[in-house]
Coordinates of C-alpha atoms in Angstrom, one line a residue:
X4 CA 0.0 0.0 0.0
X5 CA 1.2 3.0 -1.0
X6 CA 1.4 5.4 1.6
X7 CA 0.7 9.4 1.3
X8 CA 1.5 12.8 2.4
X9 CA -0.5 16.1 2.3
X10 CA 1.1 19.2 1.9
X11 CA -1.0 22.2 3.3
X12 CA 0.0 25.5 1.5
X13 CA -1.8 28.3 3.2
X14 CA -0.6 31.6 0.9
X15 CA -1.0 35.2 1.1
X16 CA -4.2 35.0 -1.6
X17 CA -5.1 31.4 -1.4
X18 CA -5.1 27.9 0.3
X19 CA -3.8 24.8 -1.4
X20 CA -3.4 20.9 -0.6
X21 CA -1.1 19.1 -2.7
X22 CA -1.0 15.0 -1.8
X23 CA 2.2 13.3 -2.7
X24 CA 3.0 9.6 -2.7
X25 CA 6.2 8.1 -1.2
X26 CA 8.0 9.0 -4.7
X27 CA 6.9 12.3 -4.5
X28 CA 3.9 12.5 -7.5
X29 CA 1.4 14.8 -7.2
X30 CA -1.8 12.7 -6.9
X31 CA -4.3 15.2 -6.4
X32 CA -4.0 19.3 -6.0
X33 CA -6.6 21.5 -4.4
X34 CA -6.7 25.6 -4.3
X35 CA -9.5 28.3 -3.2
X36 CA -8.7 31.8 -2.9
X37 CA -9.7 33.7 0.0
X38 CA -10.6 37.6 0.5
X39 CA -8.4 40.2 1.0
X40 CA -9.1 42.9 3.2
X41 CA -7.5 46.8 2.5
X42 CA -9.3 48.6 5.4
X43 CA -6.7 52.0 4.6
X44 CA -4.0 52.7 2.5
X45 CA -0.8 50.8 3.4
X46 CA -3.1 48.0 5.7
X47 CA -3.7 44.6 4.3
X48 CA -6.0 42.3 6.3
X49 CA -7.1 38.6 6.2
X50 CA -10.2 36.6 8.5
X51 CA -8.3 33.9 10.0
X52 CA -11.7 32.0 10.1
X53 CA -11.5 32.2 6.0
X54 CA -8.2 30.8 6.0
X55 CA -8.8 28.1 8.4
X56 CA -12.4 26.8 6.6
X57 CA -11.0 27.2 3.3
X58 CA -7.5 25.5 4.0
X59 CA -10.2 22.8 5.7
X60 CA -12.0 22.7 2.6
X61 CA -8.8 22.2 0.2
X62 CA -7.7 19.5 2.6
X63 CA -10.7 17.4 2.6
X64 CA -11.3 18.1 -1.7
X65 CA -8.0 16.1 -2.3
X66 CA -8.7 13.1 -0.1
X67 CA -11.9 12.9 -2.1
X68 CA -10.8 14.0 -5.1
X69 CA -7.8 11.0 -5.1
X70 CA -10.4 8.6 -3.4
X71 CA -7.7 7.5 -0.6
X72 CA -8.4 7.0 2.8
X73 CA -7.7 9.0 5.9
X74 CA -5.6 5.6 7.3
X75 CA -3.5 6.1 3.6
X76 CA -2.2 9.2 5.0
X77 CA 1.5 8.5 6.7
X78 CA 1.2 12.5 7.7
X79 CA 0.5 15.9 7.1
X80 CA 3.2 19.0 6.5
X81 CA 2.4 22.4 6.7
X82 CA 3.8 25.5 4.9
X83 CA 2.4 29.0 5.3
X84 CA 2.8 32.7 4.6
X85 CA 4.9 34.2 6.6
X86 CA 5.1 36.8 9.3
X87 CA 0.8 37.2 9.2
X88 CA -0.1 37.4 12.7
X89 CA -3.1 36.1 14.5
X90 CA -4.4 36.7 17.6
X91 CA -7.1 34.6 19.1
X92 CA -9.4 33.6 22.5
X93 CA -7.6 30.6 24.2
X94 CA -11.2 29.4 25.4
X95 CA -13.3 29.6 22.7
X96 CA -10.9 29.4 19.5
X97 CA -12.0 33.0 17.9
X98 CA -10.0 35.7 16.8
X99 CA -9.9 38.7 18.7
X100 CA -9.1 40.5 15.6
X101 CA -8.2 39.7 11.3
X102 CA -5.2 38.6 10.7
X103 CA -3.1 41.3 9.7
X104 CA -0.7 40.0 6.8
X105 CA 3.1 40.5 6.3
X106 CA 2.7 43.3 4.0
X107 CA 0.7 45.9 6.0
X108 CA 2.7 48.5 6.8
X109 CA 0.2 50.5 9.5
X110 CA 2.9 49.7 12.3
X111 CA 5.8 51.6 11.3
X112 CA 5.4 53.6 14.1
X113 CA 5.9 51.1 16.6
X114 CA 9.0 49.9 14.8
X115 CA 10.3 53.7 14.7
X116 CA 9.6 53.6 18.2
X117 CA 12.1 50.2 18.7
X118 CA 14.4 52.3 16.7
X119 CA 14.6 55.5 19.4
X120 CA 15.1 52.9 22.2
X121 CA 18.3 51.8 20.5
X122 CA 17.1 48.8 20.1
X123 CA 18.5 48.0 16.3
X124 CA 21.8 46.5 16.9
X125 CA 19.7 44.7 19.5
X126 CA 17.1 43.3 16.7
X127 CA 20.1 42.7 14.5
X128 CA 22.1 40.4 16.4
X129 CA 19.8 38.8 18.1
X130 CA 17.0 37.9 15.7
X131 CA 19.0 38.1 12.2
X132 CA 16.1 40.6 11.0
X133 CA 16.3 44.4 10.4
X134 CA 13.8 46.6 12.4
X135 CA 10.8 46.9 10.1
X136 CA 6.8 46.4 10.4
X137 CA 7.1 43.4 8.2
X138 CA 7.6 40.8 10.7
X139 CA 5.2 40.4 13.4
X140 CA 6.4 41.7 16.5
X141 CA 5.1 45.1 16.2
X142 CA 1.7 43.6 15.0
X143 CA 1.3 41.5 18.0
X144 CA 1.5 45.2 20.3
X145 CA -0.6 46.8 17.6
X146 CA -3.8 44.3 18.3
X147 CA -3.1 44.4 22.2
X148 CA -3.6 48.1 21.8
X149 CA -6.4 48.3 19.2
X150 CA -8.8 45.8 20.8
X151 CA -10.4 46.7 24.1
X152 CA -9.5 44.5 27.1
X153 CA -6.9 42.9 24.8
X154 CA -3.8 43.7 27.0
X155 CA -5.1 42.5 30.5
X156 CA -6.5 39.7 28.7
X157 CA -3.2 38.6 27.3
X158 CA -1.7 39.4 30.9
X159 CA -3.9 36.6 32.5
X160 CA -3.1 33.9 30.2
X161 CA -6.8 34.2 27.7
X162 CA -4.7 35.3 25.0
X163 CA -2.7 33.5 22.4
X164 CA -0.1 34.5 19.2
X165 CA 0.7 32.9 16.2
X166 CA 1.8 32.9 12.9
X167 CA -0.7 30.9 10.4
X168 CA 0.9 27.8 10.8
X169 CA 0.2 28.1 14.8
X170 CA -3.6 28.7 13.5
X171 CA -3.7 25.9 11.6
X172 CA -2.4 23.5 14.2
X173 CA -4.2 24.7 16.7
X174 CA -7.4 24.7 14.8
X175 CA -6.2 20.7 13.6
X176 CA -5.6 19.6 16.8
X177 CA -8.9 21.2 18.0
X178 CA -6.8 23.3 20.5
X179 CA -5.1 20.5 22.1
X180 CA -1.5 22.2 20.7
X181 CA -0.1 26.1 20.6
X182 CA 3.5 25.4 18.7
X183 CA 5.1 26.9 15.7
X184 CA 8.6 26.2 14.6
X185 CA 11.8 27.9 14.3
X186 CA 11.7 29.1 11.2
X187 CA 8.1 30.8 11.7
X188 CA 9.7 31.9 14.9
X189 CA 12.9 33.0 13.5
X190 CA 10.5 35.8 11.3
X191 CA 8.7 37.2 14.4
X192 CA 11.6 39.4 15.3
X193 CA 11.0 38.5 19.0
X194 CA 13.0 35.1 18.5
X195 CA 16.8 35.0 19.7
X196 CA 18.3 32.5 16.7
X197 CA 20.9 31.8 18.6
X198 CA 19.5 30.9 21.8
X199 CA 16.8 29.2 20.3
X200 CA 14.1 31.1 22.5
X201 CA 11.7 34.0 22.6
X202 CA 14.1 37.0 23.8
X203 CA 13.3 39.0 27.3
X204 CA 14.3 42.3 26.1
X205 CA 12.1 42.6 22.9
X206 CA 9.2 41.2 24.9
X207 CA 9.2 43.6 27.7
X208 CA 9.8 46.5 25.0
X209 CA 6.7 45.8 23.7
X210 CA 5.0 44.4 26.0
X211 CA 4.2 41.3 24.8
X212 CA 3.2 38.3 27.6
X213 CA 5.4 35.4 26.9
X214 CA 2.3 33.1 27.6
X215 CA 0.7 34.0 24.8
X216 CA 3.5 32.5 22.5
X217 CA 3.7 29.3 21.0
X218 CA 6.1 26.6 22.0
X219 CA 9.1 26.5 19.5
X220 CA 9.9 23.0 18.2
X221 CA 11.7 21.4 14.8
X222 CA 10.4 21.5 11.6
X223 CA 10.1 18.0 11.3
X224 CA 8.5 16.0 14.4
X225 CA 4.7 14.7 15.3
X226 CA 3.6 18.1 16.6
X227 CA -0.1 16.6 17.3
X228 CA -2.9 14.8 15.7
X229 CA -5.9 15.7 13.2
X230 CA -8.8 13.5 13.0
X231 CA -10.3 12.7 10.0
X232 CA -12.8 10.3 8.8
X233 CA -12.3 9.0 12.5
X234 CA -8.5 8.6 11.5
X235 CA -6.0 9.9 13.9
X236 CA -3.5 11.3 11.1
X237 CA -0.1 13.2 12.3
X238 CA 0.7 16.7 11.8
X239 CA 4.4 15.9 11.4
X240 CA 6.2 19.1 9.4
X241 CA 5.9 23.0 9.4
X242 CA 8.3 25.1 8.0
X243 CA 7.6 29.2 6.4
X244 CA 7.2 28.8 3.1
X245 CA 10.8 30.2 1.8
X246 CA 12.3 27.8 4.3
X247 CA 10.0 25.2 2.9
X248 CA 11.2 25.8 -0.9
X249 CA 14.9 26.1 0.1
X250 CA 14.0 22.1 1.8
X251 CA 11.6 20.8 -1.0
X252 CA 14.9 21.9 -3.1
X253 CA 17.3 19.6 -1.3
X254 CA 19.6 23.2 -0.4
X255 CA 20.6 20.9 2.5
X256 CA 24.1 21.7 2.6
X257 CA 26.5 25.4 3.2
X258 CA 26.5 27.2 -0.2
X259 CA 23.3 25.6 -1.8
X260 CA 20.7 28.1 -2.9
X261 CA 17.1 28.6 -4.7
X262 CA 15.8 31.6 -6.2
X263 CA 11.9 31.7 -6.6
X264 CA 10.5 33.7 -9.5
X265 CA 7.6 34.9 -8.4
X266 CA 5.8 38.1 -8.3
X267 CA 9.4 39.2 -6.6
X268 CA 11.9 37.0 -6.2
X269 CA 13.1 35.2 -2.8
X270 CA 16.6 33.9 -3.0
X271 CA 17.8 31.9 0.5
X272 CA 21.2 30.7 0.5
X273 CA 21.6 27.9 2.9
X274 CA 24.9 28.6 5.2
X275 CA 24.9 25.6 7.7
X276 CA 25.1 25.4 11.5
X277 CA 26.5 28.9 11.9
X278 CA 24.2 31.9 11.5
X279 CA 26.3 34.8 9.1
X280 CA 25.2 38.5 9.8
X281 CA 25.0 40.2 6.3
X282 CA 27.3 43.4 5.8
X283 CA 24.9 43.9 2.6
X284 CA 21.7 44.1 3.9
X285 CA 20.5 40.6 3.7
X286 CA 18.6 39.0 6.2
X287 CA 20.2 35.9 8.4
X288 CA 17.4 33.4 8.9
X289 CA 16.8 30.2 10.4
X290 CA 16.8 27.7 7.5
X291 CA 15.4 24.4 8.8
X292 CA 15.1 22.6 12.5
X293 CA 16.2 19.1 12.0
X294 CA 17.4 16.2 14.2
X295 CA 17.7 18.6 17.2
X296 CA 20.0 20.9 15.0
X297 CA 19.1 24.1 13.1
X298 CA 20.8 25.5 9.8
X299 CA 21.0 29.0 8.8
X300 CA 20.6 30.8 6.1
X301 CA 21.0 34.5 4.3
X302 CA 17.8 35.7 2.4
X303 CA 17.4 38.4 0.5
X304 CA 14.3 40.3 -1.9
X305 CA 14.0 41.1 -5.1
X306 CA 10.6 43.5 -4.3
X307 CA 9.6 43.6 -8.7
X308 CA 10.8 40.0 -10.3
X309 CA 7.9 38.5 -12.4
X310 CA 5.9 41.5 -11.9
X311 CA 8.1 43.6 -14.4
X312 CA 6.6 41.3 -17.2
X313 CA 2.6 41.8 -15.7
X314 CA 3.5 45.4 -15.9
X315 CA 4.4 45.7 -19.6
X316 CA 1.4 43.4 -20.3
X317 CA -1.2 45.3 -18.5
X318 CA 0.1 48.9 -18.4
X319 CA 2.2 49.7 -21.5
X320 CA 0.5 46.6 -23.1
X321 CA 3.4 45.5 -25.0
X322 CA 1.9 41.7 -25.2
X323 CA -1.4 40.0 -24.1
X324 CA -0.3 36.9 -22.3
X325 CA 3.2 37.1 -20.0
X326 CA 4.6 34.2 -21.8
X327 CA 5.1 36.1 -25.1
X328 CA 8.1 38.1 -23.3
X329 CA 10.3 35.1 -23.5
X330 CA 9.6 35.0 -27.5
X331 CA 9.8 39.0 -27.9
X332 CA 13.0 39.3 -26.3
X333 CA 14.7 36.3 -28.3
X334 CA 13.8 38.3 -31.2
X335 CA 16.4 40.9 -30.8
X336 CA 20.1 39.9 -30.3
X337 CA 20.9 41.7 -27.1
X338 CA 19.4 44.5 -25.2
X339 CA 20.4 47.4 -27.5
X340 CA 22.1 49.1 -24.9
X341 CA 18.7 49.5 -23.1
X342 CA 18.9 48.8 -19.0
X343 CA 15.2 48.7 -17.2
X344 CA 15.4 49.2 -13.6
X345 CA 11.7 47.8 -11.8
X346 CA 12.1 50.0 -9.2
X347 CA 8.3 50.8 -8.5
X348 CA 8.1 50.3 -4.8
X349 CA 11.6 51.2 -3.8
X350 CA 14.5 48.6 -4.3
X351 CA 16.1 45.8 -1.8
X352 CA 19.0 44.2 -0.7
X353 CA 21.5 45.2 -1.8
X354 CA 20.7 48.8 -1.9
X355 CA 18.1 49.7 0.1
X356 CA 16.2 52.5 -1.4
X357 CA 12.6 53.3 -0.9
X358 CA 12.8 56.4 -2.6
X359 CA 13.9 54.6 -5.9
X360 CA 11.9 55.1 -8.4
X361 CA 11.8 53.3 -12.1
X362 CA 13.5 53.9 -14.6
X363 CA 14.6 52.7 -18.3
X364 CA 17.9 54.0 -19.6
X365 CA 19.8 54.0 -23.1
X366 CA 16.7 54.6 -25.2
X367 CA 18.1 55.8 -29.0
X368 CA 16.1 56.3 -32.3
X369 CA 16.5 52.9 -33.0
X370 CA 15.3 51.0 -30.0
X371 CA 12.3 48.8 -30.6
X372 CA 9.5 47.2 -28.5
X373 CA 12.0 44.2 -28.2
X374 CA 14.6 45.9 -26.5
X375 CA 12.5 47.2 -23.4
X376 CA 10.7 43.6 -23.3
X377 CA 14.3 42.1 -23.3
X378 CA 15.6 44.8 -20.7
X379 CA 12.6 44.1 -18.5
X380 CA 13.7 40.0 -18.7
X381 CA 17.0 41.0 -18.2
X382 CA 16.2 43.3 -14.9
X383 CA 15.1 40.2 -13.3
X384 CA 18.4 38.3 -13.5
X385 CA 20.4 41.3 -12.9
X386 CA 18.5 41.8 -9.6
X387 CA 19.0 38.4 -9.0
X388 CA 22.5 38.3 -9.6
X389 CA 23.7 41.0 -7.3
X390 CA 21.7 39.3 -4.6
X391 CA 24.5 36.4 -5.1
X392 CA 27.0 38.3 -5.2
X393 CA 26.4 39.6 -1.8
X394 CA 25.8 36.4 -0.3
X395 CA 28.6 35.1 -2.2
X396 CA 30.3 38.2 0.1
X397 CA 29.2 38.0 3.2
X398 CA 29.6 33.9 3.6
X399 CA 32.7 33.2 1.8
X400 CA 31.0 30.4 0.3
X401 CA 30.7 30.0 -3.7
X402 CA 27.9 29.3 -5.0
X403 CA 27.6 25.6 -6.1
X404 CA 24.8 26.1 -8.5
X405 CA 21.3 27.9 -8.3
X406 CA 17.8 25.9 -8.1
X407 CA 15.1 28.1 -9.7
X408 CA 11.2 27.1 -8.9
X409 CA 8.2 29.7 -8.9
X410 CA 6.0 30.7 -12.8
X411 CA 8.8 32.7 -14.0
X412 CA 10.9 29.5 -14.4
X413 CA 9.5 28.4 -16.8
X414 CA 10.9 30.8 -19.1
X415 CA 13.7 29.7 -20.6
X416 CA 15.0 32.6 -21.8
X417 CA 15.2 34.7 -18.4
X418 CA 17.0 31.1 -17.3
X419 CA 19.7 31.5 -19.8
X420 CA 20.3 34.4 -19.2
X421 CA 20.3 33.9 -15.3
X422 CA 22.9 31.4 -15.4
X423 CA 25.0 33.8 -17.8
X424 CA 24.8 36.6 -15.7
X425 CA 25.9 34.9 -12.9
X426 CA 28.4 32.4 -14.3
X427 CA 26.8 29.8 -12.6
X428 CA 24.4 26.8 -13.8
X429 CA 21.1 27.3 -13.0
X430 CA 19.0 24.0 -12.6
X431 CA 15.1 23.8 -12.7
X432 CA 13.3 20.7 -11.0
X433 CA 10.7 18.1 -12.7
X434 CA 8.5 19.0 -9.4
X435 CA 8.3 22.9 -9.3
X436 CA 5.6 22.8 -5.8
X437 CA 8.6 23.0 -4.3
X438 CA 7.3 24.8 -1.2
X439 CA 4.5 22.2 -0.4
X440 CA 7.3 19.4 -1.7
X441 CA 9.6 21.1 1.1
X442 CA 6.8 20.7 3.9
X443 CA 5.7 17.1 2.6
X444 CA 9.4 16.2 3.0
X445 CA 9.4 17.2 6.6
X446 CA 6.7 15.8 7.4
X447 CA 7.4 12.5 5.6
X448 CA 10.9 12.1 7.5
X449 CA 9.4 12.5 10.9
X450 CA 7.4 9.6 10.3
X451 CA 9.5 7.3 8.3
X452 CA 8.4 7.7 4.6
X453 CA 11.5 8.6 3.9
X454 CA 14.6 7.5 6.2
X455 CA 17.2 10.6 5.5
X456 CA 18.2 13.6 3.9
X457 CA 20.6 11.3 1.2
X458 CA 17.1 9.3 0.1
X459 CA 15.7 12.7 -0.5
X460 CA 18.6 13.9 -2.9
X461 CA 18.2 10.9 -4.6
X462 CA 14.1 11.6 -5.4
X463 CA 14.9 15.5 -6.2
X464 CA 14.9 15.5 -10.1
X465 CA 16.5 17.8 -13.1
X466 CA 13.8 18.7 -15.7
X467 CA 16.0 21.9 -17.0
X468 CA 19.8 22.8 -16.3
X469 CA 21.3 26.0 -17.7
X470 CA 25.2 26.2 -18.0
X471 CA 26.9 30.0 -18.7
X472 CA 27.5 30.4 -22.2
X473 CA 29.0 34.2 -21.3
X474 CA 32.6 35.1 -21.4
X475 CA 33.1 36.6 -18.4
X476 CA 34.6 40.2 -19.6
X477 CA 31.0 40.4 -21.2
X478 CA 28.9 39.4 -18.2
X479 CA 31.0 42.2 -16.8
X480 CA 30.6 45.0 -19.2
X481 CA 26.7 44.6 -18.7
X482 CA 26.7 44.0 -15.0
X483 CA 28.7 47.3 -14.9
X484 CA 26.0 49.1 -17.1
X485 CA 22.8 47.8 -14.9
X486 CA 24.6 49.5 -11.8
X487 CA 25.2 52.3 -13.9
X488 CA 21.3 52.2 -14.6
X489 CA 20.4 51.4 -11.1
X490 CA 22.4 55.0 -9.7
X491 CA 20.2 56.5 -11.5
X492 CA 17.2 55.1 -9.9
X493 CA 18.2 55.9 -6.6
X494 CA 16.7 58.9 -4.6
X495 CA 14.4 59.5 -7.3
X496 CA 11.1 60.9 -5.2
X497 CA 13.5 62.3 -2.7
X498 CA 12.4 66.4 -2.2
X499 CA 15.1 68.2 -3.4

């Protein structure tokens, strides 16, 4: 009997179950969006009740849909968006308040308040993270202040945080468990990553009751159990779901990295037992929590990857569908001399900026539709590249090769060109659910679908690979040019 694991992939717009057998084919996938809430500018919002029935109702569709049995499942993993925060009634299971999602930015304030205290070098060392209202520290204070009775509430033990994958298990377990894992924890900027432990001096600067917080654990052990169809069936994996890609990837050891093209790009280099503080403005991270060990690793943003190409399709409506940009830009031999810089919200690691503005640069009489398609393509690789470059700088560590997953992937064009610009071979797997892969593979190890990391390796398979076909004084002339391109980005909406 073949035995099966479900991946839960609760996302920032929808929730998905993906069911894998032992060999790691997809036997049945699942997805229902849920509502997004923009109560003001800046503020993003979701109802943890709607992710919870509709992460239910994925769950249950592929069981039925793949006609198994509850008593086929070996386990179920968990991966989730990150940072989301989520606070709820220890008694009676309910929210106090919506979920308020990594990209709200309504508690700056707070953070610039963490900032006067001194407390940055603090935040840095301790958590790996930069002060900033992404992560959910500063959301946590912002409910306890907004929600009347919330504070006293929380002081007496009636209150409890977590990140979704906390919600989740909690709501699985029908209350019976309040954990998350170390890579969730590592992105609350509360968590000491080197301690392994929620740290004294950001809680009492915000204020936050340590009993409202999960119990840390792995990202791979029986956390609890979910009944279904009168089945006891583990809940056996969790992991964020950049952490889970970098593991459904097989980045297992110092030096191995994935890049997903998504809407932006995430690229986590995995850096082994030792965390590396980034001198370029990376983010040091908690990889994976495994065997009673953790791994580390740097991450860093790409804010505009695949969302270049939706903006010349919808905006300037260059093409109708985003796949015609890989066939546009082969139809010129090079960029022209035309650089693109996506800077529309700002730019990340490695400069920083979010008063860069976009720009496009080099534009003669005889530049052509095909040109700014092909810069835009390029922008996304260049991006990428000086991301590895700093990581490359910061660890010491050469990178072995790149694993590339997410929908811009699948161009094979921007993969090309990816590998050329960074002189290093770019590989694309047969399975690209590599996030719900990664939390399938936790899960699966805790209970003894698979036996270790080695049998893993052995099921992770090549569809694509991409070697450099750039001389290097060539990679270098354009590399130079993009900074060129990208100083003149920077500071744009600055007042004189």
């Amino acid at each position: 009997m073949s035995r099966y694991i479900l991946a839960l992939d609760q996302g920032t717009t929808s929730s998905r179950a993906i069911l894998f057998d032992e060999k790691q084919n997809i036997a049945a996938v699942s997805q229902k969006e849920f509502t997004q809430f923009y109560p003001k500018e800046g503020w993003v919002e979701h109802n943890p009740m709607e992710i919870w029935s509709s992460q239910y109702a994925v769950m249950m569709e592929v069981i039925a849909q793949s006609n198994i049995r509850a008593s086929d499942l070996a386990a179920i993993g968990i991966t989730n968006q990150r940072e989301t925060t989520i606070l709820w009634d220890k008694a009676t299971g309910m929210p106090i308040y919506n979920a308020i999602v990594w990209q709200c930015r309504r508690t700056a304030p707070i953070v610039d308040g963490l900032v006067a205290q001194g407390l940055t070098d603090h935040i840095r060392q301790t958590t790996g993270l930069l002060p900033d209202a992404y992560f959910s520290a500063t959301k946590i204070r912002w409910v306890l202040d907004h929600v009347e009775g919330a504070q006293a509430r929380a002081e007496k033990g009636e209150i409890l945080f977590g990140t979704v994958d906390s919600w989740l298990l909690w709501k699985l377990t029908g209350g019976a468990v309040h954990a998350t894992d170390v890579t969730n924890a590592s992105r609350t900027m509360l968590f000491d990553i080197h301690k392994l432990d929620w740290d004294d001096t950001l809680l009492k600067a915000l204020n936050i009751p340590r009993s409202m917080l999960p119990e840390v654990r792995s990202s791979s052990e029986i956390y609890g159990y979910t009944e279904i169809q009168g089945v006891k069936v583990p809940i056996a994996g969790m992991a964020g779901d950049q952490q889970a890609a970098l593991f459904g990837q097989t980045c297992f050891d110092a030096g191995e990295a994935k890049n997903t093209y998504g809407t932006g790009c995430f690229l986590l280099m995995n850096t082994g037992d030792t965390p590396c503080e980034s001198r370029n403005g990376l983010v040091t991270t908690i990889a994976v929590g495994l065997g009673g060990k953790v791994q580390y690793a740097l991450e860093g943003s790409v804010f505009v990857g695949g969302a270049v190409i939706q903006w010349l399709r919808d905006e300037l409506r260059l093409f109708s569908e985003s796949r015609d940009a890989e066939y546009y830009a082969q139809k010129v031999p090079d960029n022209g001399g035309v650089y693109l810089v996506p800077a529309f919200t700002g730019l990340g690691a490695p400069n920083w900026d979010m008063h860069a503005r976009g720009c496009i640069v080099g534009i003669t009489r005889g530049t052509r539709r095909e040109h700014i398609i092909r810069a835009a393509q390029e922008s996304i690789a260049y991006q990428v590249a000086d991301l590895v470059r700093a990581m490359e700088a910061d660890t010491g560590l050469e990178l072995s090769s790149l694993k590339a997953d997410g929908g811009a992937s699948r161009d094979r064009f921007l993969m090309q060109f990816q590998s050329d610009i960074i002189g290093r071979t770019v590989r694309r797997p047969v399975i690209r659910e590599t996030t719900a892969l990664g939390a399938a593979y936790l899960a699966g190890l805790a209970v003894g679908v698979w036996k270790d990391k080695d049998e893993l390796r052995q099921l992770w398979n090549c569809e694509m690979e991409y070697t450099p076909a750039m001389d290097a004084a060539r990679r270098e002339k354009l590399l130079h040019q993009w900074h060129r391109a990208v100083q003149r980005s920077l500071a744009w909406d600055e007042e004189e």
